[in-house]
Amino acid sequence: YKQWANIKGEPVTITNNRGEQETLMKPTFTENLTYFFAYQLKHMYFRYFLWNFAGRQNDVQGHGGVMSGNYLSGIKFIDQFNLGPQDNLPESITGNKGYNRFFLLPLILGMIGMIYQINKDWKNALVVFLLFFFTGLAIVIYLNQYPNQPRERDYAYAGSFYAFAFWIGLGVYAIWDWIKKYMSPNLAAILTTACCTLAVPAIMGKEGWNDHDRSNRYTCRDFAKNYLSSCAPNAILFTNGDNDTFPLWYVQEVENFRTDVRVVNLSLLQTDWYIDQMKRKAYDSDPVPFSLTPDKYIQGKRDVVYIVDKGLDGFFPCRELMDFVASDDPAKKLSQGGGERPLDYLPTNKMRIPVDIEKCRKNGTIPANTPDSLVSKNIDWVLNKTALLKNDLMVLDLLATNNWERPIYFAVTTGSESYMNLEPYFQLEGLAYRLTPIKSRNMGTRGREQMRLNTGIMYKNIMENFNWGGMDAPSIYMDENNMRMAVNLRLQMSTLGETLIEEGKKDSALKVMEKCVAVMPERNVPYDGAMYYVLGTWYQAGGGEKCNALAKRLFDINEGELRYCAAVKRAKPSENLSSPARQAGSILQGLVQLAEQFKQDALAKEFKQRFAELQPLAENL
């Protein structure tokens, strides 16, 4: 917020809730207006408007930088004022199917129509303008959006784009009305239709078709199947939010796929009605084993449970802690005083789940041939939260109640805030982490602690069970959400290959890396930073000349990125390009090291020479 409006503020003295005087910097009215015009109007409305009628830079979500999500016209001397140099654009822009250049023609035709209608029939022009205003600019005022929205919001203003399209239609009529003064009306109609069709719908179709074409893309369905295929029979799978959950519901409800797995949406698990649903049988899945009764989790009760460290020694079983928080005994509540309702709390953040080792071996939670020395008798961990929302509380309730009867998984996309700090006990088996009583002690070669990985299960999933949604087809459109999932898959496959190599299975690792490149080819899934890790693992597995070709391609891509960042920085010194430049420079340096490490002498010499030329550019960014 401060960045968008360059806010300095003015001092304001307030009395805080402790009765103390405190001075805060409050934005001025002028600064608030600056934010309104710069962010809410220009960035969050007119940028979207011009996507549709001037052109678009790419389909990457933009938060204000010059390389993501801006409008453009395709006319260089115009675009350079907004975006910097337009020569030698990097492939992250020109190779993106959202790179649409309309050359301002739809905008100009619409402006002609608007002016024509105002001059000919101002009352109806006012009607169209009111539709345009109330479905566009008025919504901007109503929504009052904050910076860094979780997704692009252009869909909110579609009504105003329709209204402007009325004026585009009237623009065609206006041009005909003008041309017919110099020739016959019929000839003017033919000429106007031909020119306007070539100038607007033809160009918009040519530029915009490939990023609106969803044919042959089944990633949504197939990724959902891959989530379910990653789970053992009768599993419970925690997911987070609609993008994961809706496809999972579809493949179970419509395609009857893996209906033994119970999908639990953590976002909905904050509501009592959804918890009630989870406690009922669904498809072939048994009820989720929650112990709390409805009167304990009904809306308004235990919506938040605070964690207050009472200095207790040792770790406490989750079962005992759940009994504590479920109690209505006033002695087990935090008194607020003043007649306010006491607060629910837990007296420690040190949790324990007892482990039935024999049961875990029988049901496969502990992989076969795992030495007893690696298996924990108890899962002891420290919860990394100061308060639990209702969904967190229900997850703990499940962990306390399940007693290792059903496999418990977390989708890889749920995010660390949902993992309850249990990551050291996670085992990767595909697109889901399985909770096991085996604590990871493995430091990966990338200098970070890795979760355990069951190579047998994951290798079979990757090589036999997973579907790829058409990513390996001759040509499909992968938008930003799909790309994010593809990057995740590349990293997971790289990690699998690395672990297979550590186990002495280089042949299997080589197959995984070749599969990775085959099912996610560059034509559909452009190479990005994740490919550096794929390349490193592929070299270790013995990829040979195929690795060299990939290394050269990655070097070319990132060299173009770095050179473009340098060109923009020279033209727009205030622009912050450190993040993309740093990533490109880091990959370039890493490619030099990989070539040297794996004795690719000619390649290493070439990379070192090229990187030496680029290094001053990187340092100036």
Coordinates of C-alpha atoms in Angstrom, one line a residue:
Y1 CA 0.0 0.0 0.0
K2 CA 2.8 2.4 0.9
Q3 CA 4.7 1.5 -2.3
W4 CA 1.7 2.1 -4.6
A5 CA 0.9 5.5 -3.2
N6 CA 4.4 6.5 -2.1
I7 CA 2.9 7.1 1.3
K8 CA 4.7 9.1 4.0
G9 CA 1.7 9.8 6.1
E10 CA 1.0 12.2 8.9
P11 CA 1.4 11.5 12.7
V12 CA -1.8 10.7 14.6
T13 CA -1.9 10.0 18.3
I14 CA -4.3 7.3 19.5
T15 CA -5.0 5.5 22.8
N16 CA -4.4 1.7 22.4
N17 CA -6.2 -1.1 24.2
R18 CA -3.8 -0.8 27.2
G19 CA -4.7 2.8 27.7
E20 CA -1.4 4.1 26.4
Q21 CA -0.8 6.9 24.0
E22 CA 0.6 5.7 20.7
T23 CA 1.6 7.7 17.6
L24 CA 0.8 6.2 14.2
M25 CA 1.4 7.4 10.6
K26 CA -1.9 7.9 8.9
P27 CA -2.1 8.3 5.1
T28 CA -3.2 11.7 4.0
F29 CA -6.3 12.2 1.8
T30 CA -4.1 13.1 -1.1
E31 CA -2.1 9.8 -0.6
N32 CA -5.3 7.8 -0.5
L33 CA -6.4 9.4 -3.8
T34 CA -3.0 8.6 -5.3
Y35 CA -3.5 4.9 -4.3
F36 CA -7.1 5.0 -5.7
F37 CA -6.0 6.3 -9.1
A38 CA -2.6 4.4 -9.4
Y39 CA -3.7 1.0 -8.1
Q40 CA -7.5 0.7 -8.0
L41 CA -8.2 2.5 -11.3
K42 CA -5.2 2.2 -13.4
H43 CA -3.8 -1.2 -12.4
M44 CA -7.0 -3.0 -11.4
Y45 CA -9.4 -1.6 -14.1
F46 CA -7.8 0.2 -17.0
R47 CA -5.1 -2.5 -17.3
Y48 CA -7.8 -5.1 -17.7
F49 CA -9.8 -2.9 -20.1
L50 CA -6.8 -2.5 -22.3
W51 CA -6.1 -6.2 -22.3
N52 CA -9.3 -6.6 -24.2
F53 CA -9.0 -3.6 -26.6
A54 CA -5.3 -2.7 -26.9
G55 CA -3.4 -5.9 -26.3
R56 CA -1.8 -8.0 -23.5
Q57 CA 1.8 -8.7 -22.5
N58 CA 1.3 -12.2 -21.1
D59 CA -1.0 -14.3 -18.9
V60 CA 1.3 -14.1 -15.8
Q61 CA -0.4 -12.4 -12.8
G62 CA 0.9 -8.8 -12.5
H63 CA 1.6 -6.9 -9.3
G64 CA 3.0 -3.8 -10.9
G65 CA 6.3 -5.0 -12.5
V66 CA 7.1 -4.4 -16.1
M67 CA 7.4 -8.1 -17.0
S68 CA 4.1 -9.6 -15.8
G69 CA 0.5 -9.0 -16.8
N70 CA 0.6 -5.6 -18.3
Y71 CA -1.3 -4.3 -21.3
L72 CA 0.5 -3.4 -24.5
S73 CA -0.4 -2.4 -28.0
G74 CA 2.3 -4.1 -30.2
I75 CA 3.3 -0.6 -31.3
K76 CA 6.9 -0.3 -30.0
F77 CA 7.2 3.5 -29.6
I78 CA 4.0 3.5 -27.5
D79 CA 4.8 0.4 -25.4
Q80 CA 8.3 1.5 -24.5
F81 CA 6.9 4.5 -22.5
N82 CA 5.1 2.0 -20.2
L83 CA 7.2 -1.1 -20.3
G84 CA 10.7 0.0 -21.4
P85 CA 12.5 -1.3 -24.5
Q86 CA 10.5 -3.6 -26.7
D87 CA 13.4 -4.9 -28.8
N88 CA 14.9 -8.4 -28.0
L89 CA 12.0 -9.3 -25.7
P90 CA 12.7 -12.5 -23.7
E91 CA 10.9 -15.7 -24.4
S92 CA 9.0 -15.5 -21.1
I93 CA 7.0 -12.7 -22.9
T94 CA 7.1 -13.6 -26.6
G95 CA 6.8 -17.3 -26.0
N96 CA 3.8 -16.8 -23.8
K97 CA 0.5 -17.6 -25.5
G98 CA -1.1 -14.6 -23.7
Y99 CA 1.2 -12.3 -25.7
N100 CA -1.6 -10.6 -27.7
R101 CA -1.0 -7.5 -29.8
F102 CA -4.2 -5.8 -31.1
F103 CA -2.4 -2.6 -32.1
L104 CA -5.1 -0.4 -30.4
L105 CA -7.5 -1.1 -33.3
P106 CA -10.5 -2.4 -31.2
L107 CA -10.0 0.6 -28.8
I108 CA -9.9 3.1 -31.7
L109 CA -13.0 1.6 -33.4
G110 CA -14.8 1.7 -30.0
M111 CA -13.8 5.4 -29.5
I112 CA -15.1 6.2 -33.0
G113 CA -18.4 4.5 -32.1
M114 CA -18.7 6.3 -28.8
I115 CA -18.1 9.8 -30.3
Y116 CA -20.5 9.0 -33.2
Q117 CA -23.3 8.0 -30.8
I118 CA -22.8 11.0 -28.6
N119 CA -23.1 13.3 -31.6
K120 CA -26.1 11.4 -33.1
D121 CA -28.1 10.3 -30.1
W122 CA -26.7 11.6 -26.8
K123 CA -29.5 10.2 -24.7
N124 CA -28.9 6.6 -25.7
A125 CA -25.1 7.2 -25.5
L126 CA -25.8 8.2 -21.9
V127 CA -27.6 4.8 -21.3
V128 CA -24.6 2.9 -22.7
F129 CA -22.2 5.0 -20.7
L130 CA -24.1 4.3 -17.5
L131 CA -24.0 0.6 -18.2
F132 CA -20.2 1.0 -18.9
F133 CA -19.7 3.0 -15.7
F134 CA -21.8 0.9 -13.3
T135 CA -20.3 -2.5 -14.4
G136 CA -16.8 -1.1 -14.4
L137 CA -15.6 2.0 -12.6
A138 CA -18.5 1.9 -10.0
I139 CA -17.4 -1.7 -9.1
V140 CA -13.9 -0.4 -8.6
I141 CA -15.2 2.0 -6.0
Y142 CA -17.5 -0.6 -4.4
L143 CA -14.8 -3.3 -4.1
N144 CA -12.1 -1.0 -2.7
Q145 CA -9.4 -3.6 -3.5
Y146 CA -6.2 -4.0 -1.5
P147 CA -2.8 -4.6 -3.1
N148 CA -1.6 -8.1 -4.2
Q149 CA -4.9 -9.8 -4.9
P150 CA -4.7 -13.6 -5.0
R151 CA -5.6 -13.7 -8.7
E152 CA -6.4 -11.4 -11.5
R153 CA -9.8 -9.8 -11.2
D154 CA -10.7 -8.9 -14.8
Y155 CA -13.8 -11.1 -14.7
A156 CA -15.4 -8.7 -12.2
Y157 CA -15.6 -6.0 -14.9
A158 CA -16.8 -8.1 -17.9
G159 CA -20.1 -6.1 -18.1
S160 CA -18.2 -2.9 -18.9
F161 CA -16.3 -4.6 -21.6
Y162 CA -19.6 -5.7 -23.2
A163 CA -20.8 -2.1 -23.0
F164 CA -17.7 -0.9 -24.9
A165 CA -18.3 -3.6 -27.5
F166 CA -21.6 -1.8 -28.3
W167 CA -19.5 1.2 -29.3
I168 CA -17.2 -1.0 -31.4
G169 CA -20.3 -2.1 -33.4
L170 CA -21.5 1.5 -33.7
G171 CA -17.9 2.4 -34.8
V172 CA -18.4 0.1 -37.9
Y173 CA -21.7 1.9 -38.7
A174 CA -19.9 5.3 -38.2
I175 CA -17.2 4.4 -40.7
W176 CA -19.8 3.3 -43.2
D177 CA -21.8 6.5 -42.6
W178 CA -18.7 8.5 -43.4
I179 CA -17.5 6.4 -46.5
K180 CA -20.9 6.4 -48.2
K181 CA -20.6 10.2 -48.7
Y182 CA -17.9 9.4 -51.3
M183 CA -19.3 6.2 -53.0
S184 CA -22.5 4.2 -53.2
P185 CA -23.9 2.9 -49.9
N186 CA -23.6 -0.8 -51.1
L187 CA -20.0 -0.4 -52.1
A188 CA -19.3 1.5 -48.8
A189 CA -20.9 -1.4 -46.8
I190 CA -18.7 -4.0 -48.5
L191 CA -15.5 -1.9 -48.1
T192 CA -16.4 -1.1 -44.4
T193 CA -17.2 -4.7 -43.6
A194 CA -13.9 -6.0 -45.2
C195 CA -11.7 -3.4 -43.5
C196 CA -13.3 -3.6 -40.1
T197 CA -13.3 -7.4 -40.1
L198 CA -9.6 -7.5 -41.0
A199 CA -8.7 -4.7 -38.5
V200 CA -10.5 -6.0 -35.4
P201 CA -12.1 -9.5 -35.2
A202 CA -9.5 -11.1 -37.5
I203 CA -6.5 -9.7 -35.6
M204 CA -8.2 -10.4 -32.2
G205 CA -8.9 -14.0 -33.4
K206 CA -5.3 -14.5 -34.6
E207 CA -3.7 -13.1 -31.5
G208 CA -6.2 -14.3 -28.9
W209 CA -7.2 -17.7 -30.1
N210 CA -4.3 -19.7 -28.7
D211 CA -4.7 -18.5 -25.1
H212 CA -8.5 -19.0 -25.2
D213 CA -8.4 -22.5 -26.8
R214 CA -9.0 -25.2 -24.1
S215 CA -9.2 -28.1 -26.6
N216 CA -7.3 -31.3 -25.7
R217 CA -6.4 -30.0 -22.2
Y218 CA -7.6 -32.3 -19.5
T219 CA -5.1 -31.3 -16.8
C220 CA -7.8 -30.4 -14.3
R221 CA -9.3 -33.9 -14.4
D222 CA -6.1 -35.8 -14.6
F223 CA -4.3 -33.9 -11.9
A224 CA -7.3 -34.8 -9.6
K225 CA -6.9 -38.4 -10.5
N226 CA -3.2 -38.2 -9.8
Y227 CA -3.9 -36.9 -6.3
L228 CA -6.2 -39.8 -5.6
S229 CA -3.8 -42.3 -7.3
S230 CA -1.1 -41.1 -4.8
C231 CA -3.2 -42.4 -1.9
A232 CA -3.4 -45.9 -0.4
P233 CA -6.8 -47.6 -0.2
N234 CA -9.4 -46.1 2.2
A235 CA -7.2 -43.0 2.8
I236 CA -8.2 -39.6 4.1
L237 CA -6.8 -36.8 1.9
F238 CA -6.6 -33.2 3.1
T239 CA -6.9 -30.5 0.4
N240 CA -7.0 -26.8 0.6
G241 CA -9.4 -24.6 -1.4
D242 CA -11.5 -25.0 -4.5
N243 CA -8.9 -25.4 -7.2
D244 CA -7.9 -28.8 -5.8
T245 CA -11.3 -29.9 -4.4
F246 CA -13.7 -29.3 -7.2
P247 CA -11.8 -31.6 -9.7
L248 CA -11.6 -34.2 -7.0
W249 CA -15.3 -34.1 -6.3
Y250 CA -15.9 -34.4 -10.1
V251 CA -13.8 -37.5 -10.7
Q252 CA -15.3 -39.2 -7.7
E253 CA -18.9 -38.2 -8.4
V254 CA -19.0 -38.4 -12.2
E255 CA -16.3 -40.8 -13.1
N256 CA -16.5 -43.0 -10.0
F257 CA -12.7 -42.9 -9.6
R258 CA -11.1 -43.9 -6.3
T259 CA -14.3 -43.4 -4.3
D260 CA -12.6 -45.2 -1.4
V261 CA -10.6 -42.0 -0.6
R262 CA -12.3 -39.4 1.6
V263 CA -11.4 -35.9 0.4
V264 CA -11.5 -33.3 3.3
N265 CA -11.4 -29.7 2.2
L266 CA -9.6 -27.8 5.0
S267 CA -11.2 -24.5 4.0
L268 CA -14.7 -26.0 4.5
L269 CA -13.7 -27.9 7.7
Q270 CA -14.1 -24.6 9.6
T271 CA -17.9 -25.0 9.3
D272 CA -20.1 -27.3 11.5
W273 CA -22.3 -28.5 8.5
Y274 CA -19.2 -29.7 6.6
I275 CA -17.9 -31.5 9.7
D276 CA -21.3 -33.2 10.0
Q277 CA -20.9 -34.4 6.4
M278 CA -17.5 -35.8 7.0
K279 CA -18.9 -37.9 9.8
R280 CA -21.2 -39.7 7.4
K281 CA -20.2 -42.4 4.9
A282 CA -19.7 -41.2 1.3
Y283 CA -19.3 -43.5 -1.7
D284 CA -17.1 -46.3 -0.7
S285 CA -15.4 -44.2 2.1
D286 CA -16.2 -44.8 5.7
P287 CA -17.0 -41.8 8.0
V288 CA -14.0 -39.6 9.1
P289 CA -13.2 -40.7 12.7
F290 CA -13.8 -37.4 14.5
S291 CA -14.5 -37.7 18.2
L292 CA -15.9 -34.3 19.0
T293 CA -19.7 -34.2 19.2
P294 CA -21.8 -31.6 17.3
D295 CA -22.4 -29.5 20.5
K296 CA -18.6 -29.1 20.8
Y297 CA -18.0 -27.7 17.3
I298 CA -21.3 -26.0 16.4
Q299 CA -20.7 -22.6 14.9
G300 CA -19.8 -20.1 17.6
K301 CA -18.1 -22.8 19.8
R302 CA -14.4 -23.4 19.6
D303 CA -14.0 -21.4 16.4
V304 CA -10.6 -20.4 17.8
V305 CA -8.6 -22.3 20.4
Y306 CA -5.6 -20.5 21.8
I307 CA -2.4 -22.2 22.7
V308 CA -1.1 -20.9 26.0
D309 CA 2.1 -22.5 27.3
K310 CA 1.6 -23.3 31.0
G311 CA 5.2 -24.6 31.3
L312 CA 4.2 -28.3 31.3
D313 CA 7.1 -30.7 30.9
G314 CA 7.2 -33.3 28.1
F315 CA 4.9 -34.1 25.3
F316 CA 1.2 -34.8 25.8
P317 CA -1.0 -37.2 23.8
C318 CA -3.4 -35.5 21.4
R319 CA -6.2 -37.6 23.0
E320 CA -5.7 -36.0 26.4
L321 CA -5.4 -32.5 24.9
M322 CA -8.6 -33.0 22.9
D323 CA -10.4 -34.1 26.1
F324 CA -9.1 -31.0 27.8
V325 CA -10.3 -28.6 25.1
A326 CA -13.6 -30.4 24.7
S327 CA -14.4 -30.0 28.4
D328 CA -16.8 -27.4 29.5
D329 CA -15.2 -27.2 33.0
P330 CA -14.6 -23.4 33.7
A331 CA -11.2 -24.4 35.3
K332 CA -10.1 -25.4 31.8
K333 CA -10.9 -22.1 30.2
L334 CA -9.2 -18.7 30.1
S335 CA -11.1 -16.1 32.0
Q336 CA -11.3 -12.7 30.3
G337 CA -13.0 -10.9 33.1
G338 CA -15.7 -8.3 32.8
G339 CA -18.4 -10.9 32.2
E340 CA -17.1 -11.9 28.8
R341 CA -17.2 -15.6 27.8
P342 CA -14.1 -17.6 28.8
L343 CA -11.8 -18.6 26.0
D344 CA -11.0 -22.1 24.9
Y345 CA -7.3 -23.0 25.0
L346 CA -4.7 -25.7 25.1
P347 CA -2.1 -25.6 27.9
T348 CA 0.9 -26.7 25.7
N349 CA 2.0 -26.9 22.1
K350 CA 4.0 -30.1 22.6
M351 CA 2.0 -32.9 21.0
R352 CA 2.3 -36.6 20.9
I353 CA 0.6 -39.4 18.8
P354 CA 1.3 -42.9 20.1
V355 CA 2.3 -45.4 17.4
D356 CA 1.0 -48.9 17.0
I357 CA 4.0 -50.2 15.2
E358 CA 2.6 -53.7 14.5
K359 CA -0.6 -52.2 13.0
C360 CA 1.4 -49.7 10.9
R361 CA 3.6 -52.5 9.5
K362 CA 0.5 -54.6 8.5
N363 CA -1.4 -51.8 6.8
G364 CA 1.7 -50.5 4.9
T365 CA 2.1 -47.2 6.8
I366 CA 5.6 -48.4 7.6
P367 CA 7.2 -49.6 4.3
A368 CA 8.4 -53.1 4.2
N369 CA 12.0 -53.8 5.3
T370 CA 12.1 -50.6 7.3
P371 CA 14.5 -51.2 10.3
D372 CA 12.9 -50.8 13.8
S373 CA 15.6 -48.3 14.6
L374 CA 14.0 -45.8 12.2
V375 CA 10.5 -46.1 13.5
S376 CA 9.3 -43.8 16.3
K377 CA 7.3 -45.2 19.1
N378 CA 5.6 -41.8 19.4
I379 CA 5.3 -38.9 17.0
D380 CA 6.4 -36.0 19.2
W381 CA 6.3 -32.6 17.7
V382 CA 5.9 -28.9 18.6
L383 CA 2.9 -27.2 17.0
N384 CA 4.0 -24.0 15.3
K385 CA 0.8 -22.0 16.0
T386 CA -0.4 -19.6 18.6
A387 CA -4.0 -20.4 17.9
L388 CA -6.0 -23.1 16.2
L389 CA -8.9 -22.4 13.9
K390 CA -11.7 -25.0 13.9
N391 CA -10.2 -26.8 10.9
D392 CA -6.9 -27.2 12.7
L393 CA -8.7 -28.5 15.8
M394 CA -10.5 -31.1 13.7
V395 CA -7.3 -32.2 12.1
L396 CA -5.8 -32.7 15.6
D397 CA -9.0 -34.6 16.7
L398 CA -8.6 -36.9 13.7
L399 CA -4.9 -37.6 14.6
A400 CA -6.0 -38.3 18.1
T401 CA -8.8 -40.7 17.1
N402 CA -7.6 -42.5 14.0
N403 CA -5.1 -44.7 15.8
W404 CA -3.4 -45.5 12.5
E405 CA -6.5 -47.3 11.1
R406 CA -6.7 -45.2 7.9
P407 CA -3.8 -43.7 5.9
I408 CA -3.7 -39.9 6.3
Y409 CA -2.4 -37.7 3.4
F410 CA -1.9 -34.0 2.8
A411 CA -2.0 -32.8 -0.8
V412 CA 1.3 -31.2 -1.8
T413 CA -0.5 -28.0 -2.7
T414 CA -2.1 -27.4 0.7
G415 CA 0.9 -25.4 1.9
S416 CA 3.0 -25.6 5.1
E417 CA 0.5 -23.6 7.2
S418 CA -1.8 -26.7 6.9
Y419 CA 0.8 -29.3 7.8
M420 CA 0.7 -28.6 11.6
N421 CA 4.5 -28.7 11.6
L422 CA 4.4 -32.5 10.9
E423 CA 6.6 -32.4 7.8
P424 CA 9.5 -34.4 9.3
Y425 CA 7.1 -37.3 9.5
F426 CA 5.8 -36.9 5.9
Q427 CA 6.5 -39.4 3.2
L428 CA 6.1 -38.3 -0.4
E429 CA 4.3 -40.9 -2.6
G430 CA 3.2 -38.8 -5.6
L431 CA 1.1 -35.6 -5.3
A432 CA 0.4 -36.2 -1.6
Y433 CA 2.4 -36.6 1.6
R434 CA 1.6 -39.5 3.8
L435 CA 1.9 -39.2 7.6
T436 CA 4.2 -42.0 8.9
P437 CA 5.9 -42.7 12.2
I438 CA 9.3 -42.4 10.5
K439 CA 11.2 -39.2 11.1
S440 CA 13.2 -37.8 8.2
R441 CA 16.9 -37.4 8.9
N442 CA 18.0 -37.1 5.3
M443 CA 19.8 -33.9 4.1
G444 CA 19.3 -33.5 0.4
T445 CA 22.1 -32.7 -2.0
R446 CA 20.5 -29.3 -2.6
G447 CA 21.3 -28.2 1.0
R448 CA 17.8 -28.6 2.4
E449 CA 16.1 -31.2 4.5
Q450 CA 14.0 -33.5 2.4
M451 CA 10.8 -35.3 3.4
R452 CA 11.1 -39.0 3.1
L453 CA 10.2 -40.4 -0.3
N454 CA 8.9 -43.9 -0.9
T455 CA 10.6 -44.5 -4.2
G456 CA 8.8 -47.8 -4.9
I457 CA 5.3 -46.3 -4.6
M458 CA 6.1 -43.0 -6.3
Y459 CA 8.0 -44.5 -9.2
K460 CA 5.0 -46.7 -10.0
N461 CA 2.7 -43.7 -9.7
I462 CA 4.8 -41.6 -12.0
M463 CA 5.6 -44.2 -14.6
E464 CA 2.4 -46.2 -14.7
N465 CA -0.5 -44.6 -12.8
F466 CA -0.4 -40.9 -13.5
N467 CA -2.2 -39.2 -16.3
W468 CA -0.8 -36.0 -17.9
G469 CA -3.9 -34.1 -19.1
G470 CA -2.7 -33.6 -22.6
M471 CA 0.5 -31.8 -21.7
D472 CA 2.3 -34.2 -24.0
A473 CA -0.1 -33.4 -26.9
P474 CA 1.2 -31.5 -30.0
S475 CA -0.1 -28.2 -28.7
I476 CA -2.3 -27.2 -25.8
Y477 CA -2.7 -24.0 -23.8
M478 CA -1.2 -24.1 -20.3
D479 CA -2.3 -21.1 -18.3
E480 CA -0.6 -19.8 -15.2
N481 CA -2.5 -22.1 -12.8
N482 CA -1.6 -25.1 -15.0
M483 CA 2.0 -24.0 -15.3
R484 CA 2.2 -23.8 -11.5
M485 CA 1.1 -27.4 -11.2
A486 CA 3.5 -28.5 -14.0
V487 CA 6.4 -26.8 -12.1
N488 CA 5.4 -28.8 -9.0
L489 CA 5.4 -32.0 -11.0
R490 CA 8.8 -31.3 -12.4
L491 CA 10.2 -30.7 -9.0
Q492 CA 8.6 -33.8 -7.6
M493 CA 10.0 -35.9 -10.4
S494 CA 13.4 -34.4 -10.0
T495 CA 13.3 -35.3 -6.3
L496 CA 12.3 -38.8 -7.1
G497 CA 15.2 -39.1 -9.5
E498 CA 17.6 -37.8 -7.0
T499 CA 16.4 -40.2 -4.3
L500 CA 16.6 -43.2 -6.8
I501 CA 20.2 -42.2 -7.5
E502 CA 21.0 -42.2 -3.8
E503 CA 19.6 -45.7 -3.6
G504 CA 21.8 -46.8 -6.5
K505 CA 19.0 -47.0 -9.1
K506 CA 20.4 -44.8 -11.8
D507 CA 18.6 -46.6 -14.6
S508 CA 15.2 -45.9 -13.0
A509 CA 16.2 -42.3 -12.3
L510 CA 17.1 -41.9 -16.0
K511 CA 13.7 -43.2 -17.0
V512 CA 12.0 -40.7 -14.7
M513 CA 14.0 -37.8 -16.1
E514 CA 13.3 -38.8 -19.7
K515 CA 9.6 -39.2 -18.8
C516 CA 9.6 -35.7 -17.2
V517 CA 10.8 -34.1 -20.4
A518 CA 8.6 -36.2 -22.6
V519 CA 5.3 -35.6 -20.8
M520 CA 6.0 -31.8 -20.2
P521 CA 7.7 -30.7 -23.4
E522 CA 8.8 -27.1 -23.9
R523 CA 6.2 -26.5 -26.6
N524 CA 3.4 -26.7 -24.0
V525 CA 5.3 -26.2 -20.7
P526 CA 8.0 -23.6 -21.3
Y527 CA 11.3 -24.3 -19.5
D528 CA 11.6 -22.4 -16.2
G529 CA 13.8 -22.5 -13.1
A530 CA 12.5 -26.0 -12.1
M531 CA 14.3 -27.4 -15.2
Y532 CA 17.6 -26.5 -13.6
Y533 CA 16.9 -29.1 -10.9
V534 CA 15.7 -31.6 -13.5
L535 CA 18.9 -31.1 -15.5
G536 CA 21.1 -31.6 -12.4
T537 CA 19.4 -34.9 -11.6
W538 CA 19.4 -36.0 -15.3
Y539 CA 23.2 -35.4 -15.5
Q540 CA 23.7 -37.5 -12.3
A541 CA 21.6 -40.3 -13.9
G542 CA 23.7 -40.3 -17.0
G543 CA 21.7 -38.2 -19.5
G544 CA 24.7 -37.4 -21.7
E545 CA 24.2 -35.4 -24.9
K546 CA 20.5 -34.9 -24.1
C547 CA 21.5 -33.0 -21.0
N548 CA 23.9 -30.8 -23.0
A549 CA 21.2 -29.8 -25.4
L550 CA 18.9 -29.0 -22.5
A551 CA 21.6 -27.0 -20.7
K552 CA 22.3 -24.9 -23.9
R553 CA 18.6 -24.2 -24.2
L554 CA 18.3 -23.1 -20.5
F555 CA 21.4 -20.9 -20.9
D556 CA 19.9 -19.2 -24.0
I557 CA 16.6 -18.6 -22.2
N558 CA 18.1 -17.1 -19.1
E559 CA 20.7 -15.1 -21.0
G560 CA 17.8 -13.4 -22.9
E561 CA 16.0 -12.8 -19.6
L562 CA 19.1 -11.1 -18.1
R563 CA 19.8 -9.0 -21.1
Y564 CA 16.2 -7.8 -21.2
C565 CA 16.3 -6.9 -17.5
A566 CA 19.5 -4.9 -18.1
A567 CA 17.9 -3.0 -21.0
V568 CA 14.8 -2.1 -19.0
K569 CA 16.9 -1.0 -16.1
R570 CA 18.9 1.4 -18.3
A571 CA 15.6 2.9 -19.7
K572 CA 13.7 2.9 -16.3
P573 CA 16.3 3.1 -13.5
S574 CA 13.6 3.2 -10.8
E575 CA 12.2 -0.2 -11.9
N576 CA 13.0 -3.1 -9.5
L577 CA 14.2 -6.1 -11.5
S578 CA 16.4 -7.7 -8.9
S579 CA 14.2 -10.8 -8.5
P580 CA 14.0 -12.0 -12.2
A581 CA 17.6 -10.9 -12.8
R582 CA 18.8 -12.7 -9.7
Q583 CA 17.0 -15.9 -10.7
A584 CA 18.4 -15.8 -14.2
G585 CA 21.9 -15.1 -13.0
S586 CA 21.7 -17.9 -10.4
I587 CA 20.6 -20.4 -13.1
L588 CA 23.4 -19.2 -15.5
Q589 CA 26.0 -19.6 -12.8
G590 CA 24.5 -23.0 -11.9
L591 CA 24.7 -24.2 -15.5
V592 CA 28.4 -23.3 -15.6
Q593 CA 29.0 -25.4 -12.4
L594 CA 27.0 -28.3 -13.7
A595 CA 29.0 -28.4 -17.0
E596 CA 32.2 -28.4 -14.9
Q597 CA 31.0 -30.9 -12.4
F598 CA 30.0 -33.5 -15.1
K599 CA 33.2 -32.9 -17.2
Q600 CA 31.5 -31.4 -20.2
D601 CA 34.6 -29.4 -21.0
A602 CA 33.6 -27.8 -24.3
L603 CA 30.2 -26.8 -22.8
A604 CA 31.8 -25.5 -19.6
K605 CA 34.2 -23.3 -21.6
E606 CA 31.4 -21.8 -23.7
F607 CA 29.2 -21.2 -20.7
K608 CA 32.1 -19.6 -18.7
Q609 CA 32.9 -17.2 -21.5
R610 CA 29.3 -16.2 -22.0
F611 CA 28.7 -15.8 -18.3
A612 CA 31.8 -13.6 -17.9
E613 CA 30.2 -11.2 -20.4
L614 CA 26.9 -11.3 -18.6
Q615 CA 28.2 -10.9 -15.1
P616 CA 28.5 -7.1 -15.2
L617 CA 24.9 -6.9 -16.3
A618 CA 23.8 -9.0 -13.3
E619 CA 25.8 -7.0 -10.8
N620 CA 24.3 -3.7 -12.0
L621 CA 20.8 -5.1 -11.4

